[in-house]
PDB file of C-alpha atoms and ligand atoms in Angstrom:
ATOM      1  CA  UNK K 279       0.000   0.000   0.000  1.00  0.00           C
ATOM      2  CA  UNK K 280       3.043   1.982   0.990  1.00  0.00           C
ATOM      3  CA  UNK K 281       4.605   1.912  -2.391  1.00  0.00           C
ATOM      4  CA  UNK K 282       1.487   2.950  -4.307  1.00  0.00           C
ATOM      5  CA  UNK K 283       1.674   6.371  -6.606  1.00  0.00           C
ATOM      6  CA  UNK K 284      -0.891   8.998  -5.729  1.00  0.00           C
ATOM      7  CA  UNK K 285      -2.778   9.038  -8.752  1.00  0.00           C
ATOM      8  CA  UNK K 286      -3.329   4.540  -8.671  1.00  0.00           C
ATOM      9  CA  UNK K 287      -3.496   4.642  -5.061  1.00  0.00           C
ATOM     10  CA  UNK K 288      -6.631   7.722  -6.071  1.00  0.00           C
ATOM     11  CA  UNK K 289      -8.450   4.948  -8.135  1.00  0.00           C
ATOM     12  CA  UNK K 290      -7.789   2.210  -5.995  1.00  0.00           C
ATOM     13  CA  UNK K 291      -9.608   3.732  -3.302  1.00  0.00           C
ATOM     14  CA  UNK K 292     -12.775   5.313  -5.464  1.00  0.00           C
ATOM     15  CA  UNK K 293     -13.423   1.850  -6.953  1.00  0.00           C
ATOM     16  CA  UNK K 294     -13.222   0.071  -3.626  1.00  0.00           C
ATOM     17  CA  UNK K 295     -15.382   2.601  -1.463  1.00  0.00           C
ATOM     18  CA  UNK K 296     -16.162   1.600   2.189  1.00  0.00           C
ATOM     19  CA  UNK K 297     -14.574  -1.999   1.420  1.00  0.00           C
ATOM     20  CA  UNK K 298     -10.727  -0.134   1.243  1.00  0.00           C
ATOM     21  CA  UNK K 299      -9.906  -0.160   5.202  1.00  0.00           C
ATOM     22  CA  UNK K 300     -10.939  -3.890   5.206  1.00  0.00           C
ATOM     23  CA  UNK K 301      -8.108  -4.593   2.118  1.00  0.00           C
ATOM     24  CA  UNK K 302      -5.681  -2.510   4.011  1.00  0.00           C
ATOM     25  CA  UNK K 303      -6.239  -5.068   6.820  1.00  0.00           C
ATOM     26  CA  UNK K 304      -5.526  -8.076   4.757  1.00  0.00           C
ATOM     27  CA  UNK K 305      -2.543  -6.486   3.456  1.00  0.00           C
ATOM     28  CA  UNK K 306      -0.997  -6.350   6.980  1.00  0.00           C
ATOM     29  CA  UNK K 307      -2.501  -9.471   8.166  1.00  0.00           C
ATOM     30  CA  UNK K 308      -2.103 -12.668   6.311  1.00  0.00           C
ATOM     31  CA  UNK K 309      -4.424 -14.112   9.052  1.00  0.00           C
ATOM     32  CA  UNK K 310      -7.361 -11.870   8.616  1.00  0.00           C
ATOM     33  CA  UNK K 311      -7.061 -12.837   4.684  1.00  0.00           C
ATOM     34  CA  UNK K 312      -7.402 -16.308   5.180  1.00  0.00           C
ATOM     35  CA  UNK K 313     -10.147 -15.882   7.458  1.00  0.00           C
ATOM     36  CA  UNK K 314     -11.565 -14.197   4.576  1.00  0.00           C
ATOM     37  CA  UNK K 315     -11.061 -16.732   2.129  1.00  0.00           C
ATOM     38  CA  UNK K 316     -12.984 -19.387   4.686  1.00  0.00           C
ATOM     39  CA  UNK K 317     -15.792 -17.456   4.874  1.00  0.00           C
ATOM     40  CA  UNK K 318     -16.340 -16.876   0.884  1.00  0.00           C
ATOM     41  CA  UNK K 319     -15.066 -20.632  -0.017  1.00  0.00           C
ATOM     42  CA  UNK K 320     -12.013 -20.249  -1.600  1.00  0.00           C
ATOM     43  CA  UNK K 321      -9.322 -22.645  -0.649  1.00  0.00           C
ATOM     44  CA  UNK K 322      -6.234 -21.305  -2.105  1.00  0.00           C
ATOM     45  CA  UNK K 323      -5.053 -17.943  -3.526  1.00  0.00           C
ATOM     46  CA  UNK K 324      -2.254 -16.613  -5.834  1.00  0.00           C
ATOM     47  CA  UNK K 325      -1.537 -13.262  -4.727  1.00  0.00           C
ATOM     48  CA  UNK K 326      -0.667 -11.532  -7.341  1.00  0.00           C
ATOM     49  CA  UNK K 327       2.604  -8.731  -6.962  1.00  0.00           C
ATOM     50  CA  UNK K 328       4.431  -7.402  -9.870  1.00  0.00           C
ATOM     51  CA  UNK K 329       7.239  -4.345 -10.433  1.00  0.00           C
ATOM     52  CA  UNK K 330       5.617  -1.726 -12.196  1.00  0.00           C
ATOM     53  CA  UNK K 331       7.511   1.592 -10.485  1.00  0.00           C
ATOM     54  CA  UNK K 332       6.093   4.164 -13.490  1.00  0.00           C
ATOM     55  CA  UNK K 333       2.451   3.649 -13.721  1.00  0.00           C
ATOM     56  CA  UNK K 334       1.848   1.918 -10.294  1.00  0.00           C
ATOM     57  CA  UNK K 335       5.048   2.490  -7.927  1.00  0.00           C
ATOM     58  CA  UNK K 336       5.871  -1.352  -7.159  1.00  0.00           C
ATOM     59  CA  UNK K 337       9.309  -1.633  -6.813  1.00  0.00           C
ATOM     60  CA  UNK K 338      10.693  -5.062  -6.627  1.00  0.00           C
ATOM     61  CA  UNK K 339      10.249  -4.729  -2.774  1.00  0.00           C
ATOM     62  CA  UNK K 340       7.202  -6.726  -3.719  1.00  0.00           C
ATOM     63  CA  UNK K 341       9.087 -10.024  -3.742  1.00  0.00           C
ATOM     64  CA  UNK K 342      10.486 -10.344  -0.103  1.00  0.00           C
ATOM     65  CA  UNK K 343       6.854  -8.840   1.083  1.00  0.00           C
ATOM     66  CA  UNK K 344       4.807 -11.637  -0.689  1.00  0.00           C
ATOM     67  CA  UNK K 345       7.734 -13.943   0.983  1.00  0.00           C
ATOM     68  CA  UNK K 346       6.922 -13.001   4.271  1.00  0.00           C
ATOM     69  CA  UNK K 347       3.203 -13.161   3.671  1.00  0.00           C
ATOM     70  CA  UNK K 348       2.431 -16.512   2.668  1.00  0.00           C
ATOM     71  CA  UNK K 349       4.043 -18.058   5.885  1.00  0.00           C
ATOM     72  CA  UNK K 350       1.093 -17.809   7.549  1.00  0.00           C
ATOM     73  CA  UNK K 351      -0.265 -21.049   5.376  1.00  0.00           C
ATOM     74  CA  UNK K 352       2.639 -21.570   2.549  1.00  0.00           C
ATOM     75  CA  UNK K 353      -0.104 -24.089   1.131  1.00  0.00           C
ATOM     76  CA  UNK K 354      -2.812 -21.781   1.022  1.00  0.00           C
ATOM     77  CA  UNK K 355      -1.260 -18.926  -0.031  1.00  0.00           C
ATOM     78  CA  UNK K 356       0.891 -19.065  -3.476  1.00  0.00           C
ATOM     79  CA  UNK K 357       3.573 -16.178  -3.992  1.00  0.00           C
ATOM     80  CA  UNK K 358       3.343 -14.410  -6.967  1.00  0.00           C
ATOM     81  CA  UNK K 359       6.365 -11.798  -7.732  1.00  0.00           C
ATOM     82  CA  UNK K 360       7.893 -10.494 -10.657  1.00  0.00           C
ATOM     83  CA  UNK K 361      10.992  -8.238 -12.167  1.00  0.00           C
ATOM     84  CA  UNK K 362      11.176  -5.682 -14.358  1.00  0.00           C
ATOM     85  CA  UNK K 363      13.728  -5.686 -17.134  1.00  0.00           C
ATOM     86  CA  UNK K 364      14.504  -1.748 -16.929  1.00  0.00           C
ATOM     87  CA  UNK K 365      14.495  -1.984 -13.197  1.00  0.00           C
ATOM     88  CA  UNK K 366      17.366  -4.230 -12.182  1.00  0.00           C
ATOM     89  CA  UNK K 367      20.759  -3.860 -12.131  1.00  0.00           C
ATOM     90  CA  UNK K 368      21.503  -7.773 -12.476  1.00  0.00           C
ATOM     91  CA  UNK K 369      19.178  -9.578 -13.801  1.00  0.00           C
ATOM     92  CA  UNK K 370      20.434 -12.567 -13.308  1.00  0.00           C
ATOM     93  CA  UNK K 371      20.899 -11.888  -9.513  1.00  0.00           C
ATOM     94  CA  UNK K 372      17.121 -11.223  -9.156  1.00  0.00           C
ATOM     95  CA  UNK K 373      16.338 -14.055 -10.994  1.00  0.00           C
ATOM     96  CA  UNK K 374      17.781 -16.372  -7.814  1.00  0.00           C
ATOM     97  CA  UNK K 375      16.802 -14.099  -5.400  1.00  0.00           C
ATOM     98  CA  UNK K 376      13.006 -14.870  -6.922  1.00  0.00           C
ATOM     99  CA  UNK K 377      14.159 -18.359  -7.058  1.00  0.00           C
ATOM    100  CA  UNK K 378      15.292 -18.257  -3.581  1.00  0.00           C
ATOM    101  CA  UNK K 379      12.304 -16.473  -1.932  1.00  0.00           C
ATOM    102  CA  UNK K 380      10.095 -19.577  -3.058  1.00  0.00           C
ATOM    103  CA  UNK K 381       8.449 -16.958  -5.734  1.00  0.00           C
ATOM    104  CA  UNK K 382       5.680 -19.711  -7.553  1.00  0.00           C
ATOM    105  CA  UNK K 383       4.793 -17.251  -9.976  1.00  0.00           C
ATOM    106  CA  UNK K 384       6.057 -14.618 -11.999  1.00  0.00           C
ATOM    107  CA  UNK K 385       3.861 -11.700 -13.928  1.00  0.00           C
ATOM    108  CA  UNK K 386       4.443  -9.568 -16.563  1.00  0.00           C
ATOM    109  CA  UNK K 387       2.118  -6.273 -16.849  1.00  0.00           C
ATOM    110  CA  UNK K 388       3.260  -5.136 -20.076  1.00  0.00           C
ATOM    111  CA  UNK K 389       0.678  -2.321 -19.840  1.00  0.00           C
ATOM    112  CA  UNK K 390       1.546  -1.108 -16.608  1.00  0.00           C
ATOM    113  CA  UNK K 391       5.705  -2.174 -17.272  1.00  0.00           C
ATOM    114  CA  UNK K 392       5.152  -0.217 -20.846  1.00  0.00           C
ATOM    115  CA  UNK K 393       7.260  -3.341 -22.504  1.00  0.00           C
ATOM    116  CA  UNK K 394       6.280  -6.173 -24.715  1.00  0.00           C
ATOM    117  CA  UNK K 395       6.629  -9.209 -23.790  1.00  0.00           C
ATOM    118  CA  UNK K 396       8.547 -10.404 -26.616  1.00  0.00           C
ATOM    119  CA  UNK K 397      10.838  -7.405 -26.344  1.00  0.00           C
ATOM    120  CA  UNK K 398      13.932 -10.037 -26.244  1.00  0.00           C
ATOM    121  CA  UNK K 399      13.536 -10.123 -29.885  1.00  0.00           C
ATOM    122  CA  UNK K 400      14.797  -6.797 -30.082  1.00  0.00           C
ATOM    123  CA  UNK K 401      17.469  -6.616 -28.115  1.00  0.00           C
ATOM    124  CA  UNK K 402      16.006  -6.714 -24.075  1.00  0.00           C
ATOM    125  CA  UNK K 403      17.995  -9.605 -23.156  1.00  0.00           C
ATOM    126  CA  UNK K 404      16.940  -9.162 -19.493  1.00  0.00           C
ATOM    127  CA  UNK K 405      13.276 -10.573 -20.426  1.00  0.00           C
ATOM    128  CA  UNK K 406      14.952 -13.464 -22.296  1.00  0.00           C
ATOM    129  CA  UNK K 407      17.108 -14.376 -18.920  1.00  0.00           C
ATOM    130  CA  UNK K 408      13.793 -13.976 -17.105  1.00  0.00           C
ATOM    131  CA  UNK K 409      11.836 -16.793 -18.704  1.00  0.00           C
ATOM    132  CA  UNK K 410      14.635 -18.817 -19.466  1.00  0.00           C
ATOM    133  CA  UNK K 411      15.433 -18.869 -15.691  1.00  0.00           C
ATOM    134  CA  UNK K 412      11.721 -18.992 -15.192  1.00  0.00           C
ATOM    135  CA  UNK K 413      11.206 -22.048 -17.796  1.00  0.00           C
ATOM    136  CA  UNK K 414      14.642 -24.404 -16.135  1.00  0.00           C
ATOM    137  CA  UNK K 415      12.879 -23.611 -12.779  1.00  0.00           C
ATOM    138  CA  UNK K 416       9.295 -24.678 -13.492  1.00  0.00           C
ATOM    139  CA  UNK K 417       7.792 -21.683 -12.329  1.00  0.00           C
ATOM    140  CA  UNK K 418       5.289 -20.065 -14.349  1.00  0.00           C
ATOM    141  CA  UNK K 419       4.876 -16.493 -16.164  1.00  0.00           C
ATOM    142  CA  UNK K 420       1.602 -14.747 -16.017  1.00  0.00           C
ATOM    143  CA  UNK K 421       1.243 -12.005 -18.406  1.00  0.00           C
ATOM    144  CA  UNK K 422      -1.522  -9.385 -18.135  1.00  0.00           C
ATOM    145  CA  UNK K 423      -2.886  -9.212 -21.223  1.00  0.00           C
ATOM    146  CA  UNK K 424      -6.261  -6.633 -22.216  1.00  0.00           C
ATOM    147  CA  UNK K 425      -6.695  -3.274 -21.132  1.00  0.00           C
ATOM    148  CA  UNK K 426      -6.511  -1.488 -17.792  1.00  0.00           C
ATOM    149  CA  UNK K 427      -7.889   1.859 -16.615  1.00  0.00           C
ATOM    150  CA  UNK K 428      -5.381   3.306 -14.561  1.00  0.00           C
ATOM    151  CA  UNK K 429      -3.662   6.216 -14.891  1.00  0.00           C
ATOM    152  CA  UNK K 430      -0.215   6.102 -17.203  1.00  0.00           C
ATOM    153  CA  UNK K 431      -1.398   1.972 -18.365  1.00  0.00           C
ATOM    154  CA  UNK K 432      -0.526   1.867 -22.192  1.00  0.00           C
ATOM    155  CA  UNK K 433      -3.230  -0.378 -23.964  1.00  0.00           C
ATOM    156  CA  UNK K 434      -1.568  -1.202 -27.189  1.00  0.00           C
ATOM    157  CA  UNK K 435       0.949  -3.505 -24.987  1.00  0.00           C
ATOM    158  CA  UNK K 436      -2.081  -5.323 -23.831  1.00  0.00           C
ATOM    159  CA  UNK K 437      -2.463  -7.462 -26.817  1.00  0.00           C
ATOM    160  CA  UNK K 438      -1.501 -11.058 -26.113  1.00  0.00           C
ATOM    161  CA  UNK K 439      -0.611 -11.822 -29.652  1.00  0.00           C
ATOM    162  CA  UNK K 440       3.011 -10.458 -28.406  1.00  0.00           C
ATOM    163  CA  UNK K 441       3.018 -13.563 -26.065  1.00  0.00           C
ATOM    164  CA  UNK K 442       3.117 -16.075 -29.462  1.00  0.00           C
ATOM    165  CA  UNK K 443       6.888 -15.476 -29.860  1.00  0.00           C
ATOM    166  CA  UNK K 444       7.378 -16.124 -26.130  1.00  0.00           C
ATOM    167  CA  UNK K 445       5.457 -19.642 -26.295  1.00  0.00           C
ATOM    168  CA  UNK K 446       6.838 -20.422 -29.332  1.00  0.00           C
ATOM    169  CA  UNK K 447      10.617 -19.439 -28.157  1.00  0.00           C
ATOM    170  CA  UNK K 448      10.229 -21.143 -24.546  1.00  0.00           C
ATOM    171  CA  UNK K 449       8.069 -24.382 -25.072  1.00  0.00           C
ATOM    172  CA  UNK K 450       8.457 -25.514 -21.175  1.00  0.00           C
ATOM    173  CA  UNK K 451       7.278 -22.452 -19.832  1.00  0.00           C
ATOM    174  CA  UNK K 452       4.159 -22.465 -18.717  1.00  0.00           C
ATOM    175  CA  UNK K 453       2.247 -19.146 -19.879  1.00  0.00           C
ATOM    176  CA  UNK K 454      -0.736 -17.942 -18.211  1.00  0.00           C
ATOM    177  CA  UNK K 455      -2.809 -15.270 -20.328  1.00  0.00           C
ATOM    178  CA  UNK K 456      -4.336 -13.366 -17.613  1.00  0.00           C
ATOM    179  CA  UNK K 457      -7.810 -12.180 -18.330  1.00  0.00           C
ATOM    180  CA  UNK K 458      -8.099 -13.844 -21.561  1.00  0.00           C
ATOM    181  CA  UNK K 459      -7.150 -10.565 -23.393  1.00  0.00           C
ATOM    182  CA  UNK K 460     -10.432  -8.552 -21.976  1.00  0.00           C
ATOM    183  CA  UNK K 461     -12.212  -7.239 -23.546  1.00  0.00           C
ATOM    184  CA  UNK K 462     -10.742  -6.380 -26.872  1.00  0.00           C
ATOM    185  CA  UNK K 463      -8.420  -9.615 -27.470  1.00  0.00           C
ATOM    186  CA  UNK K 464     -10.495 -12.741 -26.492  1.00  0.00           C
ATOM    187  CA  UNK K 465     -10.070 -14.215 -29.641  1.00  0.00           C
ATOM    188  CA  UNK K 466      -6.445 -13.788 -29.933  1.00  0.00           C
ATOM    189  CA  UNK K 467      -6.325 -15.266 -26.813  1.00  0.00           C
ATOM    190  CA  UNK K 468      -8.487 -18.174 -27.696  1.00  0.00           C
ATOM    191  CA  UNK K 469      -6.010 -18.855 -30.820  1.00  0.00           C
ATOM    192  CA  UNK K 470      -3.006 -18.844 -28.816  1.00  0.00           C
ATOM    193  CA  UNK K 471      -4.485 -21.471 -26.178  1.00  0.00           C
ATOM    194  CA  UNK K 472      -5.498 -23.756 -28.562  1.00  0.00           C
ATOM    195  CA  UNK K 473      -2.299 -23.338 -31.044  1.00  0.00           C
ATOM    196  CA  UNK K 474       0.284 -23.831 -27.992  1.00  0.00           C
ATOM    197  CA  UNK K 475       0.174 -26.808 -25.512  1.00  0.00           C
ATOM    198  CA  UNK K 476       1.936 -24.532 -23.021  1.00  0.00           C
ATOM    199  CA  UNK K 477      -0.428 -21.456 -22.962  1.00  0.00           C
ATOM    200  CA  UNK K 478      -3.049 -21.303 -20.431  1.00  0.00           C
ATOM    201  CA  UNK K 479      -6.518 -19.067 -19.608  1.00  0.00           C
ATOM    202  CA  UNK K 480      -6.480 -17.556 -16.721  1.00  0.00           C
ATOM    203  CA  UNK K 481     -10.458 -16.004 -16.515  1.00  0.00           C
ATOM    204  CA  UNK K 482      -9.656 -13.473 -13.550  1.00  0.00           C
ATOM    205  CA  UNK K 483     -11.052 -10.177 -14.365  1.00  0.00           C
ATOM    206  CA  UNK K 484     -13.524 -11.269 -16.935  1.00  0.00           C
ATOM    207  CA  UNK K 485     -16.905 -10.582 -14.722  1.00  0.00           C
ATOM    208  CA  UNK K 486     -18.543 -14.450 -15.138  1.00  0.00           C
ATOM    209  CA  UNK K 487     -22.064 -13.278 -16.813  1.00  0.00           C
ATOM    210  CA  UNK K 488     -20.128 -12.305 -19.657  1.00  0.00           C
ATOM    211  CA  UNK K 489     -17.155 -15.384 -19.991  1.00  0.00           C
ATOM    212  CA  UNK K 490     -19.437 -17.717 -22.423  1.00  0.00           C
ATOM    213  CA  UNK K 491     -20.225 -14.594 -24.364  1.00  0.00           C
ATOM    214  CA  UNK K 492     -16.673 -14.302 -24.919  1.00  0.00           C
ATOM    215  CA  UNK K 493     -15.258 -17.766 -24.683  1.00  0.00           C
ATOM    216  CA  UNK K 494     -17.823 -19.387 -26.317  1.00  0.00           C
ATOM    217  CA  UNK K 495     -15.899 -22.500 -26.525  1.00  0.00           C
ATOM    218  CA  UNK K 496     -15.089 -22.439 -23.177  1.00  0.00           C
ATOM    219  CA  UNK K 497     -15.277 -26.280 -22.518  1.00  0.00           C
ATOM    220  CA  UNK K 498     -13.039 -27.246 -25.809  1.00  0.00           C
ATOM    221  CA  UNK K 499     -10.601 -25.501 -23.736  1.00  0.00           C
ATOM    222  CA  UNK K 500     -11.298 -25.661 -19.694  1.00  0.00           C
ATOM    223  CA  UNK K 501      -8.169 -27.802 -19.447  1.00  0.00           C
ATOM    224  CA  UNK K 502      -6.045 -25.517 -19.580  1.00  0.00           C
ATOM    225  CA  UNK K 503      -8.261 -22.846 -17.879  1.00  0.00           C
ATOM    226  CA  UNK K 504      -8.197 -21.838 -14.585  1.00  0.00           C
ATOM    227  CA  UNK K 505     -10.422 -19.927 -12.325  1.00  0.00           C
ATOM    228  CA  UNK K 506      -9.738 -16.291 -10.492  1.00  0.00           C
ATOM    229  CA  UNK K 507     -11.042 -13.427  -9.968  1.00  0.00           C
ATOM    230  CA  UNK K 508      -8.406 -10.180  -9.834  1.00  0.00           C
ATOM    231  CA  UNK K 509     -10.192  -8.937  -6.680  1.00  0.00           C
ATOM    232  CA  UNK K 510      -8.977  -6.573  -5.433  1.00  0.00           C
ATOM    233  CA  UNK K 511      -8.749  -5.126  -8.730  1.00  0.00           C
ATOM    234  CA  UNK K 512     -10.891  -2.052  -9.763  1.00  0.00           C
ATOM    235  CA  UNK K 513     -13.283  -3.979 -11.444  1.00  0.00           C
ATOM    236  CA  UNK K 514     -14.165  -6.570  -9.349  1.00  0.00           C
ATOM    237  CA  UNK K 515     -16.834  -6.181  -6.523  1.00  0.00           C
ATOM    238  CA  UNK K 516     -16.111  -9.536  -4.271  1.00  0.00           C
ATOM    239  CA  UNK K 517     -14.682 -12.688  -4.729  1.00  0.00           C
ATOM    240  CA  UNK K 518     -17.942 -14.714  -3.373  1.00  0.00           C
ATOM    241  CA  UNK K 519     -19.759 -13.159  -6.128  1.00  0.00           C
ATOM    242  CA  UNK K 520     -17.247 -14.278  -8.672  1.00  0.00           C
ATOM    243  CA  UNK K 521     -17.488 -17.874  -7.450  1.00  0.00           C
ATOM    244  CA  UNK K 522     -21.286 -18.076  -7.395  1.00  0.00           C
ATOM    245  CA  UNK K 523     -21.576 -16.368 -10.755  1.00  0.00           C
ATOM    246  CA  UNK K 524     -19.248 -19.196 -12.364  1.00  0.00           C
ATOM    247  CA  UNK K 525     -21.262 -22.044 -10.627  1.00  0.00           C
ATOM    248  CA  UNK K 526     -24.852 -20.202 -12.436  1.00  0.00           C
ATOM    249  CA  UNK K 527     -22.952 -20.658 -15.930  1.00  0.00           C
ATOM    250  CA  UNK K 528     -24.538 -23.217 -17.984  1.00  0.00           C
ATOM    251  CA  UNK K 529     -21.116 -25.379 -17.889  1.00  0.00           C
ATOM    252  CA  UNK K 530     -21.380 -29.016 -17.307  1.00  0.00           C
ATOM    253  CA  UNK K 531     -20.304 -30.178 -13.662  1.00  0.00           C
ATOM    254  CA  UNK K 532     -16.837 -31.818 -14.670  1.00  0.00           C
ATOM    255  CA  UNK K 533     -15.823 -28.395 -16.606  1.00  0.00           C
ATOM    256  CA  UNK K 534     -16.705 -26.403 -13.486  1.00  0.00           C
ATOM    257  CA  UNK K 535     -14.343 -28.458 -11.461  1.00  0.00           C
ATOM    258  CA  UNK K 536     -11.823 -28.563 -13.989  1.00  0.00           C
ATOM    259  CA  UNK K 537     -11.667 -24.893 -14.250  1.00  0.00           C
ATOM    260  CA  UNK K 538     -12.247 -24.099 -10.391  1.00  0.00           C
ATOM    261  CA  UNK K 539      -9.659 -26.762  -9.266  1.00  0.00           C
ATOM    262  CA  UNK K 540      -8.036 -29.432 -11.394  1.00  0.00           C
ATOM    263  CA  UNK K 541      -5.832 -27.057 -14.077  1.00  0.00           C
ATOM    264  CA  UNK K 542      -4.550 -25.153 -11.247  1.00  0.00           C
ATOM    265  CA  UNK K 543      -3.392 -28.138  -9.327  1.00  0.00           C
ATOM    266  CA  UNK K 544      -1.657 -28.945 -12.165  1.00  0.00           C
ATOM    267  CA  UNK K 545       0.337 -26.007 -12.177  1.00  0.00           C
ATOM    268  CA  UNK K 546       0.931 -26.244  -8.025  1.00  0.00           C
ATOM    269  CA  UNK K 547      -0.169 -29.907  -7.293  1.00  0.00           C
ATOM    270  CA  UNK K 548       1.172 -28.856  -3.595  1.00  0.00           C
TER     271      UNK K 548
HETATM  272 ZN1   ZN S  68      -3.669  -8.227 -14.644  1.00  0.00          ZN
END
């Protein structure tokens, strides 16, 4: 919360109203969060951190805080972190200290990081050592990938057809596509799911009423989809809500557990 720029931390806290003490709390107290999580019926979270110092103000601080949050209940609680290519002065030091912190996730915001993320291609090695390091290690790279409404965010890095050289160039990494590409991108982001065996849906962010109207073909592809919700994003009112809007959807029993369980315990089976 510390590390927040005025004009995000401004949005943050006219989106979430009344609700913005009680996310303060869980920010300090791992506890209170998982208390949370028991009383809405969600078993297991990835909290999501990333560096983003421009548009946001997350330095890589991020890491060692998500570190010391998840030991209140390392099982319930997965680290995400991340690094920033323009923001390190070794890369390949950060890379282990990630590595080291027990980091089980690493995302890319190219709109709020203002990079693609196939800018190896043209010369930002850094991103290359990232998900090569990120690949050997089996952790998995989220990218953002759709728009975003705050302040500074560039859009046209939100397209996930950037992320095609990065599944095609690293074929053991496993790439989530966070948001599906929302809302401009979904079928972009449908392609590259079904053209690479290592790309993944992530369906945070996209409000439930409205995922069969852009995934269609949802079920051809829940195994490699994965429930969220992006709370406490802007956009999202509450996580219960989330949950009981994707068990209304007219998705057969089996794909509802596949998406609200199985793929992600195939990414952390533990
Ligand atoms: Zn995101």
């Amino acid at each position: 919360m510390e590390m927040f720029r005025p004009e995000a931390l401004k949005l943050m806290k006219a989106k979430r109203g009344a609700e913005f003490a009680r996310i303060e709390e869980f920010c300090r107290s791992p506890k209170a969060f998982l208390k949370h999580m028991d009383e809405v019926g969600i078993d297991r979270a990835v909290l999501i951190n990333y560096v983003a110092p421009e548009v946001i103000g997350f330095t890589a601080g991020v890491n060692q805080f998500i570190a010391d949050y998840v030991k209140a209940d390392p099982k319930r609680l997965i680290p995400c972190g991340s690094l920033h290519p323009r923001h390190t002065d070794n890369v390949l030091a950060d890379v282990e200290n990630i590595i080291r912190l027990g980091i089980r996730l690493i995302k890319i915001h190219p709109p709020h990081q203002l990079l693609y993320p196939n800018d190896y291609v043209h010369g930002v090695k850094e991103l290359e050592i990232i998900y090569r390091a990120a690949e050997a290690n089996d952790i998995p790279v989220m990218f953002h990938t759709g728009t975003s409404i705050f302040p500074g965010a560039r859009n046209k890095y939100g397209d996930p057809m950037y992320v095609d050289d990065v599944a095609v160039d690293f074929p053991r990494l496993k790439i989530l596509l966070a948001h599906g590409g929302r809302p401009l991108w979904m079928d972009t982001a449908f392609f590259l799911i079904r053209r690479h065996p290592n790309v993944y849906l992530d369906i945070s962010g996209i409000p439930p009423k409205t995922l069969l109207k852009y995934f269609p073909r949802l079920e051809e592809i829940a195994s490699k989809t994965l429930f969220g919700t992006d709370w406490p994003g802007p956009g999202v009112p509450d996580m219960k809500k989330n949950l009981d809007d994707f068990r209304a959807l007219p998705l057969s029993p089996a794909t509802q557990e596949q998406i609200l369980s199985k793929t992600a315990l195939t990414i952390w089976p533990e």
